CSV table of C-alpha atoms and ligand atoms in Angstrom, one decimal:
chain,number,residue,atom,x,y,z
A,443,UNK,CA,-5.4,-19.3,-52.0
A,444,UNK,CA,-6.7,-15.8,-53.0
A,445,UNK,CA,-4.4,-13.0,-54.0
A,446,UNK,CA,-5.1,-9.3,-54.6
A,447,UNK,CA,-3.9,-8.7,-58.2
A,448,UNK,CA,-3.4,-5.4,-59.9
A,449,UNK,CA,-6.0,-5.2,-62.7
A,450,UNK,CA,-5.2,-1.6,-63.8
A,451,UNK,CA,-3.6,1.7,-62.8
A,452,UNK,CA,-4.2,5.3,-63.5
A,453,UNK,CA,-2.5,8.6,-62.7
A,454,UNK,CA,-3.2,12.3,-62.9
A,455,UNK,CA,-1.2,15.5,-62.5
A,456,UNK,CA,-2.8,18.9,-62.5
A,457,UNK,CA,-2.2,21.1,-65.6
A,458,UNK,CA,-0.3,23.9,-63.9
A,459,UNK,CA,3.4,23.2,-63.8
A,460,UNK,CA,6.0,25.0,-61.7
A,461,UNK,CA,9.7,24.8,-62.7
A,462,UNK,CA,12.7,25.4,-60.5
A,463,UNK,CA,13.2,28.6,-62.4
A,464,UNK,CA,9.7,29.7,-61.4
A,465,UNK,CA,10.7,29.0,-57.8
A,466,UNK,CA,13.8,31.2,-58.1
A,467,UNK,CA,11.3,34.1,-58.3
A,468,UNK,CA,9.6,33.1,-55.1
A,469,UNK,CA,12.5,32.1,-52.7
A,470,UNK,CA,16.3,32.4,-52.6
A,471,UNK,CA,17.1,29.2,-54.5
A,472,UNK,CA,18.7,28.1,-57.7
A,473,UNK,CA,17.6,25.5,-60.3
A,474,UNK,CA,21.0,23.9,-60.1
A,475,UNK,CA,20.8,23.5,-56.3
A,476,UNK,CA,17.4,21.9,-56.4
A,477,UNK,CA,18.3,19.5,-59.2
A,478,UNK,CA,21.6,18.5,-57.6
A,479,UNK,CA,20.3,18.1,-54.0
A,480,UNK,CA,16.9,16.6,-54.8
A,481,UNK,CA,16.7,15.5,-58.5
A,482,UNK,CA,13.6,17.7,-59.0
A,483,UNK,CA,13.2,19.8,-62.2
A,484,UNK,CA,9.5,20.7,-61.9
A,485,UNK,CA,6.3,19.8,-60.2
A,486,UNK,CA,2.5,20.2,-60.9
A,487,UNK,CA,0.3,22.3,-58.7
A,488,UNK,CA,-3.5,22.4,-58.4
A,489,UNK,CA,-5.3,25.2,-60.0
A,490,UNK,CA,-7.8,27.6,-58.2
A,491,UNK,CA,-10.7,25.5,-56.9
A,492,UNK,CA,-9.1,22.2,-57.8
A,493,UNK,CA,-9.0,19.7,-54.9
A,494,UNK,CA,-7.5,16.4,-53.9
A,495,UNK,CA,-10.8,14.7,-54.8
A,496,UNK,CA,-10.6,16.1,-58.4
A,497,UNK,CA,-7.1,14.6,-58.8
A,498,UNK,CA,-8.3,11.3,-57.3
A,499,UNK,CA,-11.3,11.2,-59.6
A,500,UNK,CA,-9.2,11.6,-62.8
A,501,UNK,CA,-6.7,8.9,-61.7
A,502,UNK,CA,-9.5,6.5,-60.6
A,503,UNK,CA,-11.3,6.9,-63.9
A,504,UNK,CA,-8.1,6.1,-65.8
A,505,UNK,CA,-7.5,3.1,-63.6
A,506,UNK,CA,-11.0,1.8,-64.1
A,507,UNK,CA,-10.6,2.1,-67.9
A,508,UNK,CA,-7.2,0.3,-67.8
A,509,UNK,CA,-8.6,-2.5,-65.7
A,510,UNK,CA,-11.6,-2.8,-68.1
A,511,UNK,CA,-14.1,-3.1,-65.3
A,512,UNK,CA,-17.4,-1.3,-64.5
A,513,UNK,CA,-17.6,1.1,-61.6
A,514,UNK,CA,-20.3,-1.1,-60.1
A,515,UNK,CA,-17.8,-4.0,-59.6
A,516,UNK,CA,-15.9,-1.9,-57.1
A,517,UNK,CA,-16.8,-3.1,-53.5
A,518,UNK,CA,-14.1,-1.3,-51.5
A,519,UNK,CA,-12.6,2.2,-51.7
A,520,UNK,CA,-9.6,3.3,-49.7
A,521,UNK,CA,-7.7,6.6,-50.3
A,522,UNK,CA,-4.3,7.6,-48.8
A,523,UNK,CA,-4.1,11.4,-48.3
A,524,UNK,CA,-2.9,14.0,-45.9
A,525,UNK,CA,-4.6,16.8,-47.7
A,526,UNK,CA,-8.3,15.8,-47.6
A,527,UNK,CA,-10.8,18.3,-49.2
A,528,UNK,CA,-12.6,18.7,-45.8
A,529,UNK,CA,-12.1,17.4,-42.3
A,530,UNK,CA,-15.0,15.2,-43.1
A,531,UNK,CA,-16.6,13.5,-45.0
A,532,UNK,CA,-13.5,11.5,-46.0
A,533,UNK,CA,-12.3,12.3,-49.5
A,534,UNK,CA,-12.8,8.6,-50.3
A,535,UNK,CA,-16.6,9.1,-49.7
A,536,UNK,CA,-16.6,12.2,-52.0
A,537,UNK,CA,-14.7,10.2,-54.6
A,538,UNK,CA,-17.2,7.3,-54.3
A,539,UNK,CA,-20.1,9.7,-54.9
A,540,UNK,CA,-18.3,11.3,-57.9
A,541,UNK,CA,-17.7,7.9,-59.4
A,542,UNK,CA,-21.4,6.9,-58.9
A,543,UNK,CA,-20.6,4.0,-56.6
A,544,UNK,CA,-22.6,3.6,-53.3
A,545,UNK,CA,-22.9,1.2,-50.4
A,546,UNK,CA,-19.4,-0.2,-50.2
A,547,UNK,CA,-16.9,0.9,-47.6
A,548,UNK,CA,-15.0,4.1,-48.4
A,549,UNK,CA,-12.5,5.7,-46.1
A,550,UNK,CA,-9.2,7.7,-46.0
A,551,UNK,CA,-5.9,6.6,-44.6
A,552,UNK,CA,-3.6,9.2,-43.2
A,553,UNK,CA,0.0,8.0,-43.3
A,554,UNK,CA,1.5,10.9,-45.2
A,555,UNK,CA,3.9,9.7,-47.9
A,556,UNK,CA,3.3,6.1,-46.9
A,557,UNK,CA,-0.4,6.6,-47.3
A,558,UNK,CA,-0.7,4.6,-50.5
A,559,UNK,CA,1.3,1.6,-49.2
A,560,UNK,CA,-0.9,1.6,-46.1
A,561,UNK,CA,-4.1,1.8,-48.2
A,562,UNK,CA,-2.8,-1.0,-50.5
A,563,UNK,CA,-2.0,-3.2,-47.5
A,564,UNK,CA,-5.5,-2.7,-46.1
A,565,UNK,CA,-7.2,-3.5,-49.4
A,566,UNK,CA,-4.9,-6.6,-49.8
A,567,UNK,CA,-6.1,-7.9,-46.4
A,568,UNK,CA,-9.8,-7.4,-47.4
A,569,UNK,CA,-9.3,-9.2,-50.7
A,570,UNK,CA,-7.3,-12.1,-49.2
A,571,UNK,CA,-10.0,-12.8,-46.6
A,572,UNK,CA,-12.8,-12.6,-49.1
A,573,UNK,CA,-14.3,-9.5,-47.5
A,574,UNK,CA,-13.8,-7.6,-50.8
A,575,UNK,CA,-13.4,-8.7,-54.4
A,576,UNK,CA,-12.5,-5.5,-56.3
A,577,UNK,CA,-10.9,-2.6,-54.6
A,578,UNK,CA,-10.1,0.9,-55.7
A,579,UNK,CA,-6.9,2.0,-53.9
A,580,UNK,CA,-5.8,5.7,-54.4
A,581,UNK,CA,-3.0,7.9,-53.2
A,582,UNK,CA,-3.8,11.6,-53.7
A,583,UNK,CA,-2.3,14.8,-52.3
A,584,UNK,CA,-2.3,18.5,-52.9
A,585,UNK,CA,0.6,19.3,-50.7
A,586,UNK,CA,1.0,22.7,-52.3
A,587,UNK,CA,-1.9,23.8,-50.1
A,588,UNK,CA,0.1,23.2,-46.9
A,589,UNK,CA,3.4,24.6,-48.0
A,590,UNK,CA,5.0,27.8,-46.7
A,591,UNK,CA,5.9,29.4,-50.0
A,592,UNK,CA,8.5,31.5,-48.2
A,593,UNK,CA,10.4,28.4,-46.9
A,594,UNK,CA,12.9,27.3,-49.5
A,595,UNK,CA,13.7,24.1,-47.4
A,596,UNK,CA,10.3,22.7,-48.1
A,597,UNK,CA,8.5,24.5,-50.9
A,598,UNK,CA,10.8,23.3,-53.6
A,599,UNK,CA,10.2,19.6,-52.8
A,600,UNK,CA,6.6,18.9,-53.2
A,601,UNK,CA,4.1,18.6,-56.1
A,602,UNK,CA,0.4,17.6,-56.4
A,603,UNK,CA,-1.1,14.5,-58.1
A,604,UNK,CA,-2.9,11.3,-57.7
A,605,UNK,CA,-2.4,7.6,-58.6
A,606,UNK,CA,-4.9,4.8,-58.5
A,607,UNK,CA,-4.8,1.0,-58.6
A,608,UNK,CA,-7.7,-1.4,-59.1
A,609,UNK,CA,-7.1,-4.7,-57.2
A,610,UNK,CA,-9.1,-7.8,-58.0
A,611,UNK,CA,-9.3,-11.2,-56.3
A,612,UNK,CA,-7.3,-13.8,-58.2
A,613,UNK,CA,-6.0,-17.3,-57.9
A,614,UNK,CA,-2.8,-16.2,-59.6
A,615,UNK,CA,-0.2,-14.4,-57.4
A,616,UNK,CA,-0.5,-10.7,-57.0
A,617,UNK,CA,0.5,-8.9,-53.8
A,618,UNK,CA,2.9,-11.3,-52.1
A,619,UNK,CA,3.3,-9.3,-48.8
A,620,UNK,CA,3.0,-5.9,-47.3
A,621,UNK,CA,5.0,-4.5,-44.4
A,622,UNK,CA,3.8,-1.4,-42.4
A,623,UNK,CA,5.6,0.5,-39.7
A,624,UNK,CA,5.4,3.7,-37.7
A,625,UNK,CA,7.3,5.5,-35.0
A,626,UNK,CA,5.5,8.5,-33.5
A,627,UNK,CA,8.6,9.7,-31.6
A,628,UNK,CA,9.8,11.7,-34.6
A,629,UNK,CA,7.0,14.1,-35.0
A,630,UNK,CA,9.2,17.1,-34.3
A,631,UNK,CA,11.3,16.4,-37.5
A,632,UNK,CA,8.3,16.4,-39.9
A,633,UNK,CA,4.8,17.8,-39.2
A,634,UNK,CA,2.2,20.2,-40.2
A,635,UNK,CA,1.8,23.1,-37.7
A,636,UNK,CA,-2.0,23.3,-37.8
A,637,UNK,CA,-5.1,21.2,-37.4
A,638,UNK,CA,-8.3,20.9,-35.4
A,639,UNK,CA,-6.7,21.6,-32.1
A,640,UNK,CA,-3.6,23.6,-33.1
A,641,UNK,CA,-2.9,26.7,-35.1
A,642,UNK,CA,-6.4,27.4,-36.4
A,643,UNK,CA,-5.4,31.1,-36.1
A,644,UNK,CA,-2.9,30.7,-38.9
A,645,UNK,CA,-2.5,28.7,-42.1
A,646,UNK,CA,-1.1,25.2,-41.6
A,647,UNK,CA,2.4,24.5,-43.1
A,648,UNK,CA,4.8,21.6,-43.5
A,649,UNK,CA,7.7,21.9,-41.1
A,650,UNK,CA,10.7,19.7,-41.7
A,651,UNK,CA,14.2,19.2,-40.5
A,652,UNK,CA,15.3,17.9,-43.9
A,653,UNK,CA,18.8,16.7,-43.1
A,654,UNK,CA,17.6,14.6,-40.1
A,655,UNK,CA,14.6,13.1,-42.1
A,656,UNK,CA,17.0,12.3,-44.9
A,657,UNK,CA,19.4,10.2,-42.7
A,658,UNK,CA,16.6,8.3,-41.0
A,659,UNK,CA,14.8,7.7,-44.3
A,660,UNK,CA,17.9,6.1,-45.9
A,661,UNK,CA,18.5,3.8,-42.9
A,662,UNK,CA,14.9,2.8,-42.6
A,663,UNK,CA,14.3,2.1,-46.3
A,664,UNK,CA,17.4,-0.2,-46.4
A,665,UNK,CA,16.0,-2.2,-43.5
A,666,UNK,CA,12.5,-2.6,-44.9
A,667,UNK,CA,13.9,-3.8,-48.2
A,668,UNK,CA,15.7,-6.6,-46.3
A,669,UNK,CA,12.6,-7.4,-44.3
A,670,UNK,CA,10.4,-7.7,-47.4
A,671,UNK,CA,12.8,-10.0,-49.2
A,672,UNK,CA,13.4,-12.2,-46.2
A,673,UNK,CA,9.6,-12.6,-45.6
A,674,UNK,CA,9.3,-13.9,-49.2
A,675,UNK,CA,12.5,-16.0,-49.2
A,676,UNK,CA,13.6,-13.9,-52.1
A,677,UNK,CA,16.9,-12.5,-53.1
A,678,UNK,CA,17.7,-9.0,-54.3
A,679,UNK,CA,18.1,-10.2,-57.9
A,680,UNK,CA,14.5,-11.5,-57.9
A,681,UNK,CA,13.2,-8.0,-57.9
A,682,UNK,CA,12.6,-6.7,-61.5
A,683,UNK,CA,11.5,-3.2,-60.5
A,684,UNK,CA,12.0,-1.0,-57.5
A,685,UNK,CA,9.2,1.6,-57.4
A,686,UNK,CA,10.2,3.9,-54.6
A,687,UNK,CA,8.6,6.9,-53.0
A,688,UNK,CA,9.9,9.9,-54.9
A,689,UNK,CA,11.2,12.2,-52.1
A,690,UNK,CA,14.8,12.8,-53.1
A,691,UNK,CA,16.9,11.2,-55.8
A,692,UNK,CA,19.8,10.8,-53.3
A,693,UNK,CA,17.5,8.7,-51.0
A,694,UNK,CA,16.5,6.6,-54.0
A,695,UNK,CA,20.1,6.1,-55.1
A,696,UNK,CA,21.1,5.0,-51.6
A,697,UNK,CA,18.2,2.5,-51.4
A,698,UNK,CA,18.9,1.1,-54.8
A,699,UNK,CA,22.6,0.7,-53.9
A,700,UNK,CA,21.7,-1.2,-50.7
A,701,UNK,CA,19.3,-3.4,-52.7
A,702,UNK,CA,22.0,-3.9,-55.3
A,703,UNK,CA,19.6,-3.0,-58.1
A,704,UNK,CA,20.9,-1.0,-61.0
A,705,UNK,CA,19.3,2.4,-61.5
A,706,UNK,CA,17.9,1.2,-64.9
A,707,UNK,CA,15.6,-1.0,-62.8
A,708,UNK,CA,14.3,1.8,-60.6
A,709,UNK,CA,11.3,3.8,-61.7
A,710,UNK,CA,12.0,7.5,-61.4
A,711,UNK,CA,9.5,10.3,-61.7
A,712,UNK,CA,10.9,12.7,-59.2
A,713,UNK,CA,12.4,15.0,-61.9
A,714,UNK,CA,9.0,15.8,-63.4
A,715,UNK,CA,6.6,15.2,-60.4
A,716,UNK,CA,8.6,16.2,-57.3
A,717,UNK,CA,7.4,14.6,-54.1
A,718,UNK,CA,3.7,14.0,-54.6
A,719,UNK,CA,3.4,12.4,-51.1
A,720,UNK,CA,0.8,9.6,-51.1
A,721,UNK,CA,0.5,9.8,-54.9
A,722,UNK,CA,4.1,9.2,-55.6
A,723,UNK,CA,4.3,5.4,-55.6
A,724,UNK,CA,1.1,4.7,-57.6
A,725,UNK,CA,1.9,7.5,-60.1
A,726,UNK,CA,5.4,6.0,-60.7
A,727,UNK,CA,3.9,2.6,-61.1
A,728,UNK,CA,1.4,3.9,-63.6
A,729,UNK,CA,4.0,5.7,-65.6
A,730,UNK,CA,6.2,2.6,-65.9
A,731,UNK,CA,3.2,0.3,-66.8
A,732,UNK,CA,1.9,2.7,-69.4
A,733,UNK,CA,5.3,3.2,-71.1
A,734,UNK,CA,5.8,-0.6,-71.2
A,735,UNK,CA,8.7,-1.0,-68.8
A,736,UNK,CA,6.8,-3.0,-66.3
A,737,UNK,CA,5.3,-6.1,-67.9
A,738,UNK,CA,2.9,-8.8,-66.6
A,739,UNK,CA,4.7,-11.3,-64.4
A,740,UNK,CA,7.4,-8.8,-63.2
A,741,UNK,CA,8.2,-8.6,-59.5
A,742,UNK,CA,7.8,-5.1,-58.1
A,743,UNK,CA,9.1,-3.8,-54.8
A,744,UNK,CA,7.2,-0.7,-53.7
A,745,UNK,CA,8.4,1.3,-50.7
A,746,UNK,CA,7.8,4.6,-49.0
A,747,UNK,CA,8.8,6.7,-46.0
A,748,UNK,CA,7.0,9.8,-44.6
A,749,UNK,CA,5.7,11.9,-41.8
A,750,UNK,CA,4.7,10.1,-38.6
A,751,UNK,CA,7.3,8.7,-39.2
A,752,UNK,CA,5.6,6.0,-41.2
A,753,UNK,CA,7.2,3.6,-43.6
A,754,UNK,CA,6.1,0.5,-45.5
A,755,UNK,CA,6.6,-1.7,-48.5
A,756,UNK,CA,4.8,-4.1,-50.8
A,757,UNK,CA,6.2,-7.0,-52.9
A,758,UNK,CA,4.0,-8.0,-55.8
A,759,UNK,CA,3.8,-9.9,-59.0
A,760,UNK,CA,2.3,-7.6,-61.6
B,29,ACO,N1,17.8,26.3,-52.3
B,29,ACO,C1,19.1,26.7,-51.9
B,29,ACO,N2,19.6,26.4,-50.7
B,29,ACO,C2,18.9,25.7,-49.9
B,29,ACO,C3,17.5,25.3,-50.2
B,29,ACO,C4,17.0,25.6,-51.4
B,29,ACO,N3,15.8,25.3,-51.8
B,29,ACO,N4,17.0,24.6,-49.1
B,29,ACO,C5,18.0,24.6,-48.2
B,29,ACO,N5,19.1,25.3,-48.6
B,29,ACO,C6,20.3,25.5,-47.9
B,29,ACO,C7,20.2,25.5,-46.4
B,29,ACO,O1,19.7,26.7,-45.9
B,29,ACO,C8,21.6,25.2,-46.0
B,29,ACO,O2,22.3,26.4,-46.0
B,29,ACO,P1,23.4,26.7,-44.9
B,29,ACO,O3,24.5,25.7,-45.0
B,29,ACO,O4,23.8,28.1,-45.2
B,29,ACO,O5,22.7,26.6,-43.6
B,29,ACO,C9,22.2,24.3,-47.2
B,29,ACO,O6,21.3,24.5,-48.3
B,29,ACO,C10,22.2,22.9,-46.8
B,29,ACO,O7,21.0,22.5,-46.2
B,29,ACO,P2,20.6,21.0,-45.9
B,29,ACO,O8,19.2,21.0,-45.3
B,29,ACO,O9,21.7,20.4,-45.1
B,29,ACO,O10,20.6,20.4,-47.4
B,29,ACO,P3,20.4,18.9,-47.8
B,29,ACO,O11,21.5,18.5,-48.6
B,29,ACO,O12,20.1,18.1,-46.6
B,29,ACO,O13,19.1,19.0,-48.7
B,29,ACO,C11,16.7,18.5,-48.5
B,29,ACO,C12,17.9,19.4,-48.1
B,29,ACO,C13,16.6,18.5,-50.0
B,29,ACO,C14,15.5,19.0,-47.9
B,29,ACO,C15,17.1,17.1,-48.0
B,29,ACO,O14,17.5,17.1,-46.7
B,29,ACO,C16,15.9,16.1,-48.1
B,29,ACO,O15,15.5,15.7,-49.2
B,29,ACO,N6,15.4,15.6,-47.0
B,29,ACO,C17,14.4,14.5,-46.9
B,29,ACO,C18,13.1,15.0,-47.4
B,29,ACO,C19,12.2,13.8,-47.2
B,29,ACO,O16,12.5,12.7,-47.6
B,29,ACO,N7,11.0,14.0,-46.6
B,29,ACO,C20,10.2,12.8,-46.3
B,29,ACO,C21,9.1,12.6,-47.1
B,29,ACO,S1,8.1,14.0,-47.1
B,29,ACO,C22,6.7,13.6,-46.2
B,29,ACO,O17,6.6,12.6,-45.6
B,29,ACO,C23,5.6,14.6,-46.3
């Protein structure tokens, strides 16, 4: 049996950092409120001219280096993003060209904060079936470009960044299962008010009913944790690390509680990164691998929830 195994990871945050105190000068908010209600202390924001592809390129190069493979070994590129550089070509194709790879499939996946989990699941299916041997899977977003910087209900939440994972075909267990879901009926709770057919007369901004999103996210993430463990005949105590989407510390606390996993076993980056959308899960994974918390053989549960609504999970042996 062939598995898709994580060979290496990489992450990248843009240089420019925005603290909660910086935001106090932009909107009617307080550092203490943001920390208490979200867990966020600061976030990184792209500089002038810097794009999602730039972030993805840095993260991908770091992942290639960590995996110890040559770029020419990559035969599949998939990138989760909601903030592509252009309507087309896909940011994955721009990334492919930057990295000097050509010929293999390269495409974007748009599932907002669940984008990386969707991308990982797709790459996993290609590797399991033998259609690909070595995949570059990226989550990258520059949400700062679609924020209304006068809306304190959204602008304090997001940050920019990219995370990348190299998956290779292996006889040893890697990704054990992935679980993807969506429910398009909730568009009115979380959406961007501009696109090809709407709002081209004004900038496109994230619009969110935060409280409603919060309640549904907590319920849904609890369910997907159960679904993932049941599919693998595993128990809550079999999970070494929960690597959650970093949207709000209170959502993460609630999910960890439902899973019965102590917070010491939950990877948290929200304080320093904010919500980096599709980048948040691979960035968190990269941080915990590089600082030595996650070791080879550990069982990781990744999960995310985002606009769409979309939600998903992956259980894997690192
Ligand atoms: N600073 C100070 N006060 C604020 C701020 C702020 N930045 N933002 C909102 N408030 C105020 C509100 O106006 C409200 O004031 P009022 O009572 O006078 O009306 C009060 O704080 C409480 O507002 P709530 O929205 O009820 O606050 P809540 O505790 O729910 O926190 C938050 C808001 C942080 C947005 C939370 O609801 C949340 O995190 N929601 C989920 C976000 C999420 O997970 N999104 C999904 C992923 S994102 C994606 O997919 C792109």
